[in-house]
Short mmCIF file of C-alpha atoms (C1' of nucleotides) and ligand atoms in Angstrom, two decimals:
data_model
loop_
_atom_site.label_atom_id
_atom_site.label_comp_id
_atom_site.label_asym_id
_atom_site.label_seq_id
_atom_site.Cartn_x
_atom_site.Cartn_y
_atom_site.Cartn_z
CA MET A 1 211.34 129.77 79.87
CA LEU A 2 207.62 128.93 79.62
CA SER A 3 205.18 129.98 82.30
CA ALA A 4 202.86 127.45 83.86
CA ILE A 5 199.96 129.32 82.30
CA VAL A 6 201.38 129.09 78.79
CA GLU A 7 201.93 125.39 79.29
CA ASP A 8 198.35 124.94 80.45
CA TYR A 9 197.03 126.72 77.36
CA LEU A 10 199.09 124.50 75.08
CA LYS A 11 197.89 121.41 76.90
CA ALA A 12 194.29 122.59 76.64
CA ILE A 13 194.65 123.22 72.91
CA TYR A 14 196.10 119.74 72.50
CA TYR A 15 193.12 118.13 74.25
CA LEU A 16 190.52 120.18 72.46
CA GLN A 17 191.97 119.72 69.00
CA ASN A 18 192.00 115.95 69.50
CA GLU A 19 188.36 116.05 70.53
CA THR A 20 187.05 118.31 67.82
CA ASP A 21 189.51 117.10 65.27
CA GLY A 22 190.35 120.52 63.86
CA ARG A 23 190.87 124.13 64.86
CA VAL A 24 190.17 125.04 68.45
CA ARG A 25 187.74 127.91 68.91
CA THR A 26 188.31 130.82 71.25
CA SER A 27 185.08 130.03 73.07
CA ALA A 28 186.07 126.40 73.67
CA LEU A 29 189.40 127.44 75.14
CA ALA A 30 187.81 130.14 77.28
CA GLU A 31 185.42 127.60 78.71
CA TYR A 32 188.12 125.01 79.28
CA MET A 33 190.58 127.43 80.88
CA ASP A 34 187.84 129.23 82.80
CA VAL A 35 188.79 132.69 81.56
CA GLU A 36 187.09 135.32 79.41
CA GLN A 37 187.23 135.04 75.63
CA SER A 38 189.14 138.29 75.34
CA THR A 39 191.82 136.79 77.55
CA VAL A 40 192.09 133.86 75.17
CA THR A 41 192.37 136.11 72.15
CA SER A 42 195.29 138.03 73.57
CA MET A 43 196.99 134.84 74.70
CA MET A 44 196.56 133.28 71.25
CA LYS A 45 198.28 136.28 69.71
CA LYS A 46 201.21 135.76 72.04
CA LEU A 47 201.38 132.01 71.44
CA SER A 48 201.23 132.65 67.72
CA GLU A 49 203.99 135.24 68.05
CA ARG A 50 206.11 132.56 69.69
CA ASN A 51 205.20 130.05 67.00
CA PHE A 52 203.46 127.61 69.31
CA VAL A 53 200.16 127.84 67.44
CA HIS A 54 198.76 128.72 64.04
CA TYR A 55 196.25 131.45 64.72
CA GLU A 56 193.74 132.77 62.26
CA PRO A 57 191.55 135.54 63.66
CA TYR A 58 187.93 134.44 63.99
CA GLN A 59 188.91 130.93 62.88
CA GLY A 60 190.61 129.42 65.92
CA VAL A 61 194.03 127.91 66.58
CA LYS A 62 195.98 124.73 66.00
CA LEU A 63 199.25 123.66 67.59
CA THR A 64 202.36 123.97 65.43
CA ASP A 65 205.06 121.32 65.25
CA THR A 66 206.77 123.37 67.94
CA GLY A 67 203.71 123.43 70.13
CA VAL A 68 202.79 119.74 70.06
CA PRO A 69 205.90 118.38 71.83
CA ILE A 70 205.58 121.01 74.54
CA ALA A 71 202.03 119.90 75.24
CA LEU A 72 203.05 116.24 75.18
CA GLU A 73 205.88 116.82 77.62
CA ILE A 74 203.49 118.37 80.11
CA ILE A 75 200.97 115.59 79.59
CA ARG A 76 203.74 113.08 80.22
CA HIS A 77 204.59 114.84 83.45
CA HIS A 78 200.97 114.95 84.48
CA ARG A 79 200.27 111.29 83.93
CA LEU A 80 203.54 110.06 85.39
CA LEU A 81 202.86 112.14 88.47
CA GLU A 82 199.35 110.72 88.80
CA ARG A 83 200.73 107.21 88.53
CA TYR A 84 203.46 107.96 91.05
CA LEU A 85 201.14 109.60 93.54
CA THR A 86 198.77 106.65 93.50
CA ASP A 87 201.38 103.89 93.40
CA HIS A 88 204.06 105.29 95.70
CA LEU A 89 202.45 107.95 97.86
CA GLU A 90 199.11 106.39 98.74
CA TYR A 91 196.98 108.93 96.95
CA ASP A 92 193.46 108.01 95.98
CA TRP A 93 192.81 108.27 92.24
CA ALA A 94 190.24 110.98 92.95
CA GLU A 95 192.88 113.18 94.57
CA VAL A 96 195.73 113.03 92.11
CA HIS A 97 194.53 115.30 89.35
CA ASP A 98 194.86 118.66 91.08
CA GLU A 99 198.25 117.86 92.57
CA ALA A 100 199.55 116.68 89.20
CA ASP A 101 198.08 119.70 87.45
CA ARG A 102 200.29 121.99 89.54
CA LEU A 103 203.44 119.89 89.76
CA GLU A 104 203.53 119.05 86.05
CA HIS A 105 204.95 122.52 85.40
CA HIS A 106 207.62 122.48 88.05
CA ILE A 107 209.32 119.11 87.99
CA SER A 108 212.47 118.80 85.90
CA SER A 109 212.69 116.25 83.13
CA GLN A 110 215.20 114.51 85.37
CA PHE A 111 212.48 114.17 87.99
CA ALA A 112 210.06 112.81 85.42
CA ASP A 113 212.59 110.30 84.19
CA ARG A 114 213.38 109.13 87.71
CA ILE A 115 209.78 108.44 88.61
CA ALA A 116 209.22 106.79 85.23
CA GLU A 117 212.14 104.52 86.03
CA GLN A 118 210.79 103.66 89.48
CA LEU A 119 207.41 102.89 87.95
CA GLU A 120 209.06 100.83 85.21
CA ASP A 121 207.76 102.98 82.38
CA PRO A 122 204.03 102.56 82.87
CA ALA A 123 201.87 102.71 79.74
CA VAL A 124 198.84 104.38 81.28
CA ASP A 125 197.95 106.61 84.19
CA PRO A 126 195.51 105.62 86.98
CA HIS A 127 192.55 106.69 84.85
CA GLY A 128 193.67 104.70 81.83
CA ASP A 129 195.08 107.61 79.85
CA PRO A 130 198.23 106.70 77.89
CA ILE A 131 201.52 108.15 79.13
CA PRO A 132 203.67 109.57 76.31
CA THR A 133 207.10 107.92 76.23
CA ALA A 134 210.29 109.85 76.97
CA ASP A 135 210.60 110.64 73.28
CA LEU A 136 206.96 111.73 73.31
CA ASP A 137 205.54 108.89 71.34
CA VAL A 138 201.86 108.56 72.04
CA SER A 139 200.83 105.93 69.53
CA GLY A 140 199.81 103.39 72.20
CA ALA A 141 196.28 103.17 73.58
CA LYS A 142 193.82 104.67 71.16
CA TYR A 143 190.39 104.00 72.55
CA GLU A 144 187.69 103.86 69.94
CA ASP A 145 184.39 103.13 71.61
CA THR A 146 182.71 104.19 74.82
CA LEU A 147 180.14 102.80 77.21
CA ALA A 148 177.48 104.60 75.20
CA ASP A 149 178.28 102.62 72.05
CA HIS A 150 177.26 99.19 73.31
CA GLN A 151 174.12 97.09 73.24
CA VAL A 152 172.35 95.47 76.15
CA GLY A 153 174.03 92.14 76.77
CA ASP A 154 177.47 93.22 75.58
CA SER A 155 180.42 92.39 77.78
CA VAL A 156 183.03 95.15 77.77
CA ARG A 157 186.24 96.05 79.59
CA ILE A 158 186.62 99.54 81.01
CA GLU A 159 189.75 101.12 79.55
CA ARG A 160 189.66 104.73 80.62
CA VAL A 161 187.62 107.09 82.81
CA PRO A 162 187.54 110.91 82.88
CA ASP A 163 190.03 112.15 85.47
CA LYS A 164 188.95 115.66 86.36
CA ASP A 165 185.86 115.03 88.49
CA PRO A 166 186.71 113.67 91.95
CA ALA A 167 183.05 113.01 92.84
CA LEU A 168 182.61 110.84 89.76
CA LEU A 169 185.86 109.02 90.44
CA ARG A 170 184.83 108.29 93.99
CA TYR A 171 181.46 107.06 92.78
CA LEU A 172 183.02 104.79 90.20
CA SER A 173 185.56 103.34 92.57
CA GLU A 174 182.90 102.72 95.22
CA HIS A 175 181.10 100.65 92.61
CA GLY A 176 184.20 98.76 91.63
CA ILE A 177 184.67 100.45 88.27
CA HIS A 178 188.32 100.96 87.28
CA PRO A 179 190.29 100.59 84.10
CA GLY A 180 190.47 96.82 83.66
CA THR A 181 187.05 96.14 85.19
CA VAL A 182 184.83 93.94 83.02
CA VAL A 183 181.13 94.76 82.99
CA ASP A 184 177.97 93.64 81.23
CA VAL A 185 175.63 96.24 79.81
CA VAL A 186 172.30 95.30 81.36
CA GLU A 187 170.07 98.21 80.41
CA THR A 188 169.95 101.33 78.26
CA THR A 189 167.03 103.74 78.42
CA SER A 190 165.55 106.29 76.04
CA PHE A 191 166.01 108.98 78.66
CA GLY A 192 169.78 108.68 78.75
CA MET A 193 170.88 106.07 81.26
CA VAL A 194 173.18 103.06 81.04
CA THR A 195 173.21 100.33 83.65
CA LEU A 196 176.22 98.06 84.11
CA ASP A 197 176.76 94.83 85.97
CA PRO A 198 180.38 94.44 87.05
CA ASP A 199 181.83 90.93 86.72
CA SER A 200 183.56 91.56 90.04
CA GLY A 201 180.29 90.83 91.80
CA ASP A 202 179.68 94.43 92.81
CA GLU A 203 176.18 95.77 92.59
CA PRO A 204 174.98 97.13 89.22
CA VAL A 205 175.82 100.79 88.51
CA ALA A 206 173.75 103.33 86.64
CA LEU A 207 175.41 106.10 84.71
CA PRO A 208 173.97 109.02 82.76
CA ASP A 209 174.66 108.96 79.03
CA GLU A 210 177.01 111.89 79.17
CA VAL A 211 179.24 110.06 81.62
CA ALA A 212 178.92 106.83 79.62
CA ARG A 213 180.15 108.64 76.52
CA SER A 214 183.30 109.71 78.41
CA VAL A 215 184.21 106.20 79.57
CA SER A 216 186.35 104.39 77.01
CA THR A 217 185.87 100.67 76.57
CA ARG A 218 186.98 97.62 74.66
CA SER A 219 184.36 95.22 73.40
CA LEU A 220 184.75 91.64 74.60
CA THR A 221 181.69 89.58 73.60
CA LYS A 222 178.55 90.69 71.87
CA GLY A 223 175.33 90.04 73.74
CA ALA A 224 173.06 87.29 72.34
CA ASN A 225 170.16 89.37 71.06
CA MET B 1 196.87 132.36 98.05
CA LEU B 2 200.58 133.16 98.33
CA SER B 3 202.76 133.43 95.26
CA ALA B 4 206.00 131.48 95.04
CA ILE B 5 207.84 134.80 95.04
CA VAL B 6 206.23 135.98 98.26
CA GLU B 7 207.09 132.67 99.87
CA ASP B 8 210.70 133.00 98.76
CA TYR B 9 210.95 136.49 100.26
CA LEU B 10 209.59 135.26 103.56
CA LYS B 11 212.02 132.35 103.56
CA ALA B 12 214.89 134.69 102.76
CA ILE B 13 213.95 137.03 105.59
CA TYR B 14 213.79 134.08 107.93
CA TYR B 15 217.32 132.98 107.01
CA LEU B 16 218.78 136.44 107.14
CA GLN B 17 217.23 137.40 110.43
CA ASN B 18 218.61 134.25 112.04
CA GLU B 19 222.06 135.08 110.73
CA THR B 20 222.17 138.74 111.65
CA ASP B 21 220.01 138.29 114.70
CA GLY B 22 217.88 141.34 114.14
CA ARG B 23 216.24 143.39 111.43
CA VAL B 24 216.95 142.42 107.87
CA ARG B 25 218.23 145.26 105.72
CA THR B 26 216.92 146.02 102.25
CA SER B 27 220.39 145.60 100.79
CA ALA B 28 220.83 142.15 102.33
CA LEU B 29 217.53 140.96 100.90
CA ALA B 30 218.28 142.47 97.50
CA GLU B 31 221.56 140.62 97.39
CA TYR B 32 220.03 137.35 98.59
CA MET B 33 217.08 137.48 96.21
CA ASP B 34 219.16 138.81 93.35
CA VAL B 35 216.91 141.80 92.65
CA GLU B 36 217.31 145.57 92.90
CA GLN B 37 216.87 147.31 96.23
CA SER B 38 213.90 149.26 94.96
CA THR B 39 212.19 145.99 94.17
CA VAL B 40 212.74 144.89 97.75
CA THR B 41 211.34 148.13 99.12
CA SER B 42 208.11 147.79 97.23
CA MET B 43 207.80 144.13 98.17
CA MET B 44 208.37 144.94 101.84
CA LYS B 45 205.55 147.42 101.71
CA LYS B 46 203.27 144.74 100.35
CA LEU B 47 204.38 142.13 102.87
CA SER B 48 203.90 144.67 105.63
CA GLU B 49 200.45 145.48 104.26
CA ARG B 50 199.62 141.80 104.55
CA ASN B 51 201.08 141.64 108.05
CA PHE B 52 203.81 139.15 107.23
CA VAL B 53 206.58 141.52 108.32
CA HIS B 54 207.19 144.51 110.54
CA TYR B 55 208.61 147.13 108.23
CA GLU B 56 210.18 150.36 109.33
CA PRO B 57 211.36 152.51 106.43
CA TYR B 58 215.14 152.82 106.34
CA GLN B 59 215.39 150.35 109.23
CA GLY B 60 214.69 146.97 107.68
CA VAL B 61 212.14 144.23 108.33
CA LYS B 62 211.40 141.41 110.72
CA LEU B 63 208.94 138.56 110.31
CA THR B 64 205.72 138.83 112.29
CA ASP B 65 204.14 135.93 114.14
CA THR B 66 202.10 135.46 111.00
CA GLY B 67 205.16 135.42 108.78
CA VAL B 68 207.32 132.97 110.71
CA PRO B 69 205.12 129.87 110.28
CA ILE B 70 204.77 130.56 106.57
CA ALA B 71 208.53 130.60 106.21
CA LEU B 72 208.88 127.47 108.32
CA GLU B 73 206.31 125.59 106.27
CA ILE B 74 208.26 126.30 103.09
CA ILE B 75 211.52 125.35 104.74
CA ARG B 76 209.92 122.11 105.86
CA HIS B 77 208.84 121.42 102.30
CA HIS B 78 212.29 122.25 100.99
CA ARG B 79 214.18 120.00 103.33
CA LEU B 80 211.74 117.11 103.11
CA LEU B 81 211.97 117.29 99.34
CA GLU B 82 215.76 117.27 99.44
CA ARG B 83 215.70 114.25 101.71
CA TYR B 84 213.18 112.48 99.47
CA LEU B 85 215.02 113.24 96.26
CA THR B 86 218.27 111.84 97.62
CA ASP B 87 216.82 108.86 99.47
CA HIS B 88 214.09 107.73 97.08
CA LEU B 89 214.86 109.20 93.67
CA GLU B 90 218.62 108.71 93.39
CA TYR B 91 219.49 112.40 93.31
CA ASP B 92 222.98 113.47 94.24
CA TRP B 93 223.09 115.89 97.16
CA ALA B 94 224.58 118.52 94.87
CA GLU B 95 221.52 118.40 92.61
CA VAL B 96 218.67 118.57 95.05
CA HIS B 97 218.67 122.22 96.03
CA ASP B 98 217.35 123.74 92.81
CA GLU B 99 214.66 121.12 92.35
CA ALA B 100 213.50 121.55 95.95
CA ASP B 101 213.59 125.33 95.64
CA ARG B 102 210.95 125.18 92.92
CA LEU B 103 208.80 122.33 94.19
CA GLU B 104 208.61 123.64 97.77
CA HIS B 105 205.98 126.13 96.60
CA HIS B 106 203.81 123.73 94.69
CA ILE B 107 203.43 120.56 96.73
CA SER B 108 200.39 120.32 98.98
CA SER B 109 200.80 119.77 102.70
CA GLN B 110 199.34 116.35 102.01
CA PHE B 111 202.26 115.65 99.70
CA ALA B 112 204.71 116.86 102.32
CA ASP B 113 203.14 114.68 104.97
CA ARG B 114 203.19 111.62 102.74
CA ILE B 115 206.88 111.90 101.94
CA ALA B 116 207.64 112.65 105.60
CA GLU B 117 205.82 109.44 106.46
CA GLN B 118 207.75 107.41 103.88
CA LEU B 119 211.00 108.85 105.19
CA GLU B 120 209.91 108.14 108.77
CA ASP B 121 210.04 111.77 109.86
CA PRO B 122 213.70 112.53 109.28
CA ALA B 123 215.30 115.09 111.60
CA VAL B 124 217.67 116.62 109.09
CA ASP B 125 218.02 117.10 105.35
CA PRO B 126 220.94 115.73 103.30
CA HIS B 127 223.07 118.74 104.18
CA GLY B 128 222.42 118.45 107.90
CA ASP B 129 219.85 121.21 108.16
CA PRO B 130 217.05 120.45 110.62
CA ILE B 131 213.61 119.71 109.18
CA PRO B 132 210.79 121.54 110.99
CA THR B 133 208.20 119.10 112.31
CA ALA B 134 204.64 119.02 111.00
CA ASP B 135 203.66 121.50 113.70
CA LEU B 136 206.64 123.63 112.71
CA ASP B 137 208.77 123.00 115.73
CA VAL B 138 212.37 123.70 114.90
CA SER B 139 213.97 123.39 118.31
CA GLY B 140 216.11 120.39 117.34
CA ALA B 141 219.63 120.73 115.92
CA LYS B 142 221.06 124.06 116.86
CA TYR B 143 224.65 124.03 115.70
CA GLU B 144 226.91 126.29 117.67
CA ASP B 145 230.43 126.02 116.34
CA THR B 146 231.97 125.72 112.89
CA LEU B 147 235.13 124.29 111.39
CA ALA B 148 236.74 127.68 111.82
CA ASP B 149 236.33 127.57 115.60
CA HIS B 150 238.63 124.64 116.29
CA GLN B 151 242.28 124.20 117.14
CA VAL B 152 244.84 122.04 115.41
CA GLY B 153 244.53 118.57 116.84
CA ASP B 154 240.81 118.78 117.61
CA SER B 155 238.61 115.92 116.52
CA VAL B 156 235.22 117.10 115.31
CA ARG B 157 232.12 115.69 113.67
CA ILE B 158 230.69 117.45 110.62
CA GLU B 159 227.06 118.32 111.33
CA ARG B 160 225.98 120.53 108.47
CA VAL B 161 227.29 121.90 105.18
CA PRO B 162 226.01 124.81 103.07
CA ASP B 163 223.55 123.48 100.50
CA LYS B 164 223.43 126.08 97.76
CA ASP B 165 226.74 125.58 95.98
CA PRO B 166 226.81 122.38 93.89
CA ALA B 167 230.53 122.70 93.14
CA LEU B 168 231.37 122.84 96.83
CA LEU B 169 229.07 119.92 97.58
CA ARG B 170 230.69 117.83 94.88
CA TYR B 171 234.12 118.75 96.20
CA LEU B 172 233.19 117.83 99.75
CA SER B 173 231.62 114.54 98.80
CA GLU B 174 234.60 113.61 96.64
CA HIS B 175 236.72 114.07 99.75
CA GLY B 176 234.39 112.02 101.90
CA ILE B 177 232.98 114.96 103.85
CA HIS B 178 229.32 114.58 104.78
CA PRO B 179 227.25 115.28 107.86
CA GLY B 180 228.40 112.59 110.25
CA THR B 181 231.98 112.46 109.00
CA VAL B 182 234.56 112.73 111.78
CA VAL B 183 237.72 114.67 110.97
CA ASP B 184 240.85 115.91 112.72
CA VAL B 185 241.93 119.50 112.25
CA VAL B 186 245.53 119.13 111.13
CA GLU B 187 246.45 122.67 110.13
CA THR B 188 245.21 126.24 110.24
CA THR B 189 247.07 129.05 108.51
CA SER B 190 247.28 132.80 108.98
CA PHE B 191 246.21 133.30 105.36
CA GLY B 192 242.83 131.67 105.86
CA MET B 193 243.01 127.94 105.28
CA VAL B 194 241.92 124.93 107.32
CA THR B 195 243.16 121.42 106.60
CA LEU B 196 241.23 118.37 107.73
CA ASP B 197 242.09 114.71 107.98
CA PRO B 198 238.97 112.53 107.66
CA ASP B 199 238.83 109.52 109.96
CA SER B 200 237.37 107.60 107.03
CA GLY B 201 240.87 107.26 105.60
CA ASP B 202 240.25 109.70 102.77
CA GLU B 203 243.03 112.10 101.87
CA PRO B 204 243.27 115.35 103.84
CA VAL B 205 241.12 118.22 102.55
CA ALA B 206 241.94 121.92 102.54
CA LEU B 207 239.18 124.49 102.85
CA PRO B 208 239.28 128.28 102.77
CA ASP B 209 238.23 129.98 105.99
CA GLU B 210 235.02 131.31 104.54
CA VAL B 211 233.89 127.80 103.71
CA ALA B 212 235.09 126.52 107.07
CA ARG B 213 232.95 129.10 108.82
CA SER B 214 229.89 127.81 107.01
CA VAL B 215 230.40 124.18 108.00
CA SER B 216 228.78 123.41 111.34
CA THR B 217 230.49 120.96 113.66
CA ARG B 218 230.34 119.25 117.01
CA SER B 219 233.49 119.03 119.07
CA LEU B 220 234.52 115.51 120.05
CA THR B 221 237.96 115.60 121.66
CA LYS B 222 240.27 118.48 122.17
CA GLY B 223 243.71 118.15 120.60
CA ALA B 224 246.62 117.59 122.98
CA ASN B 225 248.45 120.90 122.64
"C1'" DG C 1 170.62 138.63 50.00
"C1'" DA C 2 169.85 141.27 54.20
"C1'" DC C 3 169.16 140.67 59.45
"C1'" DG C 4 169.87 139.49 63.85
"C1'" DA C 5 172.18 136.42 66.98
"C1'" DT C 6 176.44 134.86 68.37
"C1'" DA C 7 181.36 134.70 68.43
"C1'" DA C 8 185.50 137.12 68.46
"C1'" DT C 9 188.38 141.06 68.78
"C1'" DT C 10 189.76 145.66 70.37
"C1'" DA C 11 190.27 149.25 73.81
"C1'" DG C 12 191.42 150.36 78.14
"C1'" DG C 13 192.42 149.23 82.87
"C1'" DC C 14 194.17 146.47 87.11
"C1'" DC C 15 197.60 143.94 89.88
"C1'" DC C 16 202.04 141.58 90.16
"C1'" DG C 17 206.97 141.66 90.19
"C1'" DG C 18 210.47 143.37 88.00
"C1'" DC C 19 213.55 147.56 86.21
"C1'" DT C 20 216.17 152.53 85.95
"C1'" DA C 21 216.82 157.16 87.42
"C1'" DA C 22 215.98 160.66 90.64
"C1'" DA C 23 215.08 162.06 95.27
"C1'" DT C 24 215.74 161.56 100.14
"C1'" DT C 25 217.33 159.83 104.48
"C1'" DT C 26 220.95 157.99 107.37
"C1'" DA C 27 225.63 157.15 108.55
"C1'" DT C 28 230.46 158.55 108.56
"C1'" DA C 29 234.15 161.38 108.97
"C1'" DA C 30 236.36 166.01 108.77
"C1'" DT D 1 228.76 170.57 113.21
"C1'" DT D 2 228.63 170.02 108.76
"C1'" DA D 3 229.77 167.85 104.42
"C1'" DT D 4 229.92 163.82 101.86
"C1'" DA D 5 229.08 158.96 100.95
"C1'" DA D 6 226.08 155.15 101.19
"C1'" DA D 7 221.67 153.12 101.77
"C1'" DT D 8 216.99 153.50 100.90
"C1'" DT D 9 212.85 155.08 98.96
"C1'" DT D 10 210.02 157.32 95.31
"C1'" DA D 11 208.57 158.01 90.63
"C1'" DG D 12 207.66 156.19 86.53
"C1'" DC D 13 207.94 152.47 83.28
"C1'" DC D 14 207.35 147.53 81.34
"C1'" DG D 15 205.52 142.70 80.37
"C1'" DG D 16 202.44 138.99 81.88
"C1'" DG D 17 197.88 137.54 82.64
"C1'" DC D 18 193.60 138.74 83.82
"C1'" DC D 19 189.06 141.76 83.53
"C1'" DT D 20 184.79 144.73 81.49
"C1'" DA D 21 182.70 147.32 77.87
"C1'" DA D 22 182.50 148.49 73.23
"C1'" DT D 23 183.12 147.18 68.53
"C1'" DT D 24 183.35 144.14 64.57
"C1'" DA D 25 183.06 139.78 62.06
"C1'" DT D 26 180.68 135.45 61.00
"C1'" DC D 27 176.84 132.50 60.47
"C1'" DG D 28 172.21 130.63 60.34
"C1'" DT D 29 167.66 132.07 58.94
"C1'" DC D 30 163.99 134.29 56.60
MN1 MN E 1 198.61 122.49 84.91
MN1 MN E 2 194.69 111.10 84.62
MN1 MN E 3 211.83 128.65 96.32
MN1 MN E 4 219.48 121.45 102.25
#
DNA sequence: GACGATAATTAGGCCCGGCTAAATTTATAA
DNA sequence: TTATAAATTTAGCCGGGCCTAATTATCGTC
């Protein structure tokens, strides 16, 4: 019915419209999908034709009520697969993304349901991203702040890390940073660096601001300054 | 690198050339792949171009030494997946074929190796077909005779059943026929019917000759007539 | 309010994997 | 040996998903 490519476009639009909180621009999609803008334009016309998106020339696109559940279904597949690969097939969390990104389009919903059952309906994937339920509810796990939003001295719990960069994931895991890890913010600099001290006893870790902004957190205690 | 379609053609050629023991004809491939003959012709030219097959116009094709391991790799994926789906994900053996036929093209070799490890390197899939080893050795499990080759009174063990027809698989499993089942041949008719009496105590089962010819067996004891 | 930079779309083309209809080759049988 | 039937290939087309180059729209700035 739907090609893997079409599904990937819908998923990309879903992500981007939740980030920018509005219409998704052709340029943003082209960058995200790693194709030329003209390719995006022609694809948007087709998706619009099929009623998956609202498309206004020169103004960007937005998923329709038909498009959203398709995107969510694929995201459910993706995150369940990541969870399954790490929990049952000994994958490292840095390896799962690519495998899940292919398989998400080819497993049946029966397959998804079976692995969900074996995993006992997990709420989040290995990177802390919420897994939509079987009826595509995604209300759980809205992360508000990030590592970049805290003050020196704050104690915070890591909730979610970006899942697409294996090098970053390996770096984080080498320094004991996972969803669930509690860290103290020990330093922030004017030139864009955040230093964390994990409660686990691991050595302090330094992260550039851009990374810090992509790591979701929950505030535990405010620092005493 | 290789499209799922190309992989399916190579797999089909592999099957057909082992059945007919020679060149695979355009018509046979067209039938098997459910496409027009002209489609097969143009695909054979491309596969030949890429050195996956020897193609002689009007004479059919044969896999090259480059083509064979590609086919075997996919067959390995297919059969490992079938085994995994039945053993670890509660699939019925009648359901696994379609799922495996899609996923075989999209799992990494890492994925294949991990499930092989979990299954402890199984020799055969749920239908009794041999699973090529990681280095693509397929010397194990060569089945010589079929249900149609036996005499009334013979006791035989079922070794392998055809895996593509869910209705047949359901019928067989309802009558207690699986690889490993031992049955007595109790009747053969001139109008193409074989009747079996399972040792398990299940009721006798009747099968048309064409099905009987597709069920591989091992002879245990000759009947006393 | 017009101008230039930037973003987006259009035009036209390529490769893939299908199709139908028309040749052409091979096989069969008189 | 030759005619006919059957199998196969060729020719030409289509949709999907990509590209480059050319055109057009939008937006921030003077
Ligand atoms: Mn994907
Ligand atoms: Mn993830
Ligand atoms: Mn397949
Ligand atoms: Mn099988």
